[in-house]
Amino acid sequence: MSSIIENGMCVSLKKDVYAVIEKDINLFRTCEKAKDNKYKFTLNKFLNTVFLNMYDGRKFDPSSVKRTRNIGAKSVNIKINKDIEDKINKILEPYNPYPSDFAAYYMLFIEEYCKMPLNKREEIFYKQLISELKDAIDLKYNLKVYKNDYEHPSNIFPYEIKTSDENNNIYLTGFKLYFDKDKKIYFYRNTLGIPLRKIFSIERIKKIEPKKQIYFREKYPEADIKSYKDMEEYIQKRFATDGILYLSDILRDVTVRLSDKGIEYLYSRTQYKPFDISFDKEDTHIIHFKATRLQTFMYFFKFGGDAEILQPAEYRQNFIEQYEKALSIYKNVHII
């Protein structure tokens, strides 16, 4: 079957399968700032990656395959490497297989992948990266993370790999540490959440004993953190309240004035909703809560004029700027 390596094999991608693959290619490991899409996988490489990460050595009888043509399917010639050929040969060798049997076994895994929810597909695609990150977490290595949408790496002391309840994306969570070069010690700075799909590569910096080698300043704006135990308790609290999506920013006290319609929205709109909202004792149209700027924006921006951000001042200014930007776009558009 070495001719398959030389010439490739033809696979048939059903409409629904191709739609999922196309979506994932654009989601996973794509550089937003690179005009040449240098971090974007080709269809061929993407499918081979999925197959290798899904492959589990399951048995397969080529006679069980229905030899019917899929109307509207996309036919693609896939180039495979020796590793893939050996894996398929190992299963099909007793059957004296045809090239089409290779394609059928290959597509068994691809189609199974496409039936999975997004976070499960992400786990499959990033199987090797997740394994490397789990090792770093277990061994307590501080990491330098190179992201595909930002030219400068991020440093993170990894804590846990978590799926966000709000957007179903997988995140590497952990802590930002500041290294004092003069004193040769680490200081806790804040929590971090990095989307897995933004991670291009990782580099281990230094192994740390967190209970002994991380130091703490007297006061932090978001919590009273004086030990590694406090760090762990704080990030667990953030997981349970505002969520993984907002870990990279601190919580601020927020005050919002709502119209009657805005109060109705408060009860009917749950996505991105801040945790533990309380009504003002003197004015029932004013609410208070703790949230990051991103969460406040994602939840209340769609309220439009039925929500007015009162505090903090920088959150209010952010809303003003974004509404003015949207208004300028609509004013300059000529309807044809």
XYZ file of C-alpha atoms in Angstrom, residues 60-293:
234
model
C -12.796 -2.895 11.513
C -14.291 -5.196 8.877
C -14.299 -3.551 5.411
C -17.298 -5.687 4.373
C -19.437 -3.748 6.870
C -18.991 -0.508 4.905
C -21.956 0.638 2.805
C -20.625 1.383 -0.684
C -23.125 4.141 -1.449
C -22.369 7.567 -2.819
C -23.047 10.531 -0.545
C -24.918 13.152 -2.568
C -23.362 16.580 -2.158
C -20.272 15.202 -0.424
C -16.881 16.805 -0.979
C -14.198 14.485 -2.359
C -10.684 15.246 -1.111
C -7.371 13.584 -1.871
C -5.545 13.093 1.439
C -1.805 12.584 1.713
C -0.861 10.357 4.647
C 2.481 9.560 6.280
C 4.075 6.236 7.190
C 2.750 6.370 10.755
C -0.866 6.577 9.569
C -0.332 3.890 6.929
C 1.189 1.515 9.518
C -1.688 2.055 11.939
C -4.331 1.334 9.293
C -2.355 -1.602 7.843
C -2.195 -3.161 11.305
C -5.996 -3.319 11.404
C -6.767 -4.111 7.743
C -3.932 -6.507 6.879
C -6.025 -9.703 7.419
C -8.612 -8.468 4.895
C -6.303 -7.865 1.900
C -7.692 -4.328 1.738
C -8.413 -2.059 -1.212
C -7.383 1.630 -1.073
C -11.040 2.481 -0.478
C -10.928 0.391 2.710
C -8.121 2.596 3.980
C -10.274 5.656 3.354
C -13.294 4.046 5.064
C -11.297 3.227 8.207
C -9.738 6.696 8.222
C -13.149 8.357 7.954
C -14.548 6.226 10.782
C -12.554 8.389 13.204
C -13.087 11.675 11.378
C -16.872 11.278 11.373
C -16.909 10.257 15.032
C -14.902 13.386 15.863
C -17.401 15.593 14.009
C -20.314 14.284 16.111
C -18.674 15.445 19.350
C -19.470 18.775 21.065
C -16.960 21.605 20.606
C -15.075 21.180 23.897
C -14.596 17.436 23.250
C -13.286 18.150 19.746
C -10.926 20.700 21.249
C -9.669 18.062 23.694
C -8.971 15.716 20.782
C -7.219 18.286 18.627
C -5.015 19.547 21.487
C -4.368 16.113 22.968
C -0.581 16.493 22.956
C -0.644 20.053 24.299
C -3.017 19.062 27.113
C -0.678 16.224 28.063
C 2.284 18.643 28.201
C 0.304 21.123 30.292
C -0.863 18.459 32.750
C 2.762 17.375 33.231
C 3.767 20.978 33.907
C 0.917 21.342 36.423
C 1.844 18.102 38.223
C 5.554 18.994 38.282
C 4.794 22.634 39.224
C 6.705 24.381 36.456
C 6.320 28.070 35.765
C 5.621 28.409 32.034
C 6.220 30.818 29.189
C 3.227 30.559 26.861
C 3.507 31.667 23.243
C 0.123 32.697 21.862
C -0.910 32.750 18.238
C -2.650 36.134 18.471
C 0.006 38.068 20.381
C 3.667 38.621 19.656
C 4.832 38.598 23.301
C 4.653 35.420 25.447
C 2.740 35.237 28.724
C 4.168 33.789 31.926
C 1.827 31.598 33.963
C 2.181 29.267 36.915
C -0.405 26.685 35.732
C -3.117 25.434 38.053
C -5.849 23.561 36.159
C -7.260 22.968 32.682
C -10.939 23.957 32.744
C -13.874 24.275 30.360
C -15.790 27.539 30.548
C -19.506 27.090 31.214
C -20.262 30.275 29.284
C -18.592 29.649 25.931
C -17.643 25.926 26.178
C -13.993 26.742 25.388
C -11.095 25.070 27.209
C -8.721 27.267 29.216
C -5.372 26.894 30.913
C -5.877 28.566 34.281
C -3.266 29.643 36.783
C -1.397 32.536 38.319
C 0.656 35.441 37.040
C 3.853 35.689 39.070
C 6.279 38.594 39.180
C 9.949 37.628 39.462
C 12.060 40.075 41.455
C 15.507 39.822 39.835
C 17.277 41.511 42.736
C 15.753 39.372 45.485
C 15.500 36.255 43.268
C 11.963 35.524 44.469
C 8.455 35.279 42.984
C 5.524 37.482 43.985
C 1.884 36.625 43.310
C 0.279 39.142 40.953
C -3.135 37.886 39.754
C -5.107 34.969 38.291
C -4.955 34.114 34.589
C -7.025 32.236 32.034
C -5.588 31.503 28.573
C -7.792 29.865 25.893
C -6.234 26.596 24.777
C -6.789 27.477 21.124
C -4.631 30.598 21.568
C -1.609 28.602 22.762
C 0.908 28.013 20.007
C 3.671 26.510 22.173
C 4.898 26.392 25.776
C 8.308 26.582 27.407
C 9.138 25.461 30.929
C 10.925 28.238 32.828
C 11.523 26.985 36.341
C 10.189 24.415 38.767
C 8.632 26.113 41.802
C 7.704 24.987 45.281
C 4.700 27.310 45.639
C 4.348 27.041 49.403
C 7.976 28.102 49.868
C 8.953 30.175 46.848
C 5.956 32.453 46.234
C 5.829 35.618 48.338
C 2.980 38.026 49.000
C 2.639 41.760 49.398
C 0.571 43.206 52.223
C -2.520 44.004 50.166
C -4.095 43.013 46.858
C -6.984 44.903 45.246
C -9.116 41.812 44.672
C -8.623 39.692 47.816
C -6.686 39.177 51.033
C -4.031 36.765 49.747
C -1.138 35.925 52.042
C -0.313 32.294 51.208
C -0.486 29.721 48.429
C -3.538 28.242 50.142
C -5.211 31.662 49.821
C -4.258 31.688 46.107
C -5.934 28.326 45.570
C -9.045 29.303 47.520
C -9.311 32.563 45.595
C -9.088 30.977 42.136
C -11.637 28.315 43.143
C -13.956 31.098 44.254
C -13.482 32.824 40.895
C -14.329 29.552 39.115
C -17.585 29.342 41.072
C -18.659 32.986 40.796
C -17.662 35.103 37.796
C -16.155 32.151 35.898
C -13.074 31.183 33.912
C -13.716 33.641 31.100
C -12.768 36.628 33.285
C -9.831 35.291 35.310
C -7.247 37.566 33.693
C -8.751 40.722 35.213
C -9.581 41.756 38.763
C -13.092 42.120 40.175
C -14.322 45.666 40.768
C -17.363 47.059 42.584
C -19.889 47.962 39.876
C -23.040 50.108 40.090
C -25.666 50.144 37.333
C -28.948 52.064 36.951
C -31.703 50.129 35.133
C -34.946 51.213 33.494
C -38.134 49.201 34.100
C -37.328 47.285 30.907
C -33.749 46.805 32.133
C -35.024 45.126 35.296
C -37.056 42.720 33.124
C -33.889 41.943 31.140
C -32.044 41.292 34.388
C -34.310 38.341 35.130
C -34.643 37.001 31.582
C -31.039 37.216 30.323
C -28.704 34.768 32.040
C -25.669 34.462 29.742
C -22.643 36.369 31.121
C -24.752 37.569 34.076
C -22.644 38.753 37.049
C -22.826 36.778 40.281
C -24.582 37.966 43.458
C -26.369 41.102 42.209
C -28.028 43.168 44.947
C -30.523 46.037 44.695
C -29.800 49.401 46.263
C -31.674 49.965 49.531
C -32.780 53.483 48.560
C -33.340 53.117 44.794
C -34.620 49.783 43.459
C -33.552 50.703 39.922
C -29.892 50.677 40.973
C -27.967 47.420 41.394
C -24.539 46.554 42.822
C -22.211 43.627 42.140
C -18.582 42.682 41.621
C -17.351 42.004 38.086
C -14.527 42.515 35.635
C -14.826 45.081 32.859
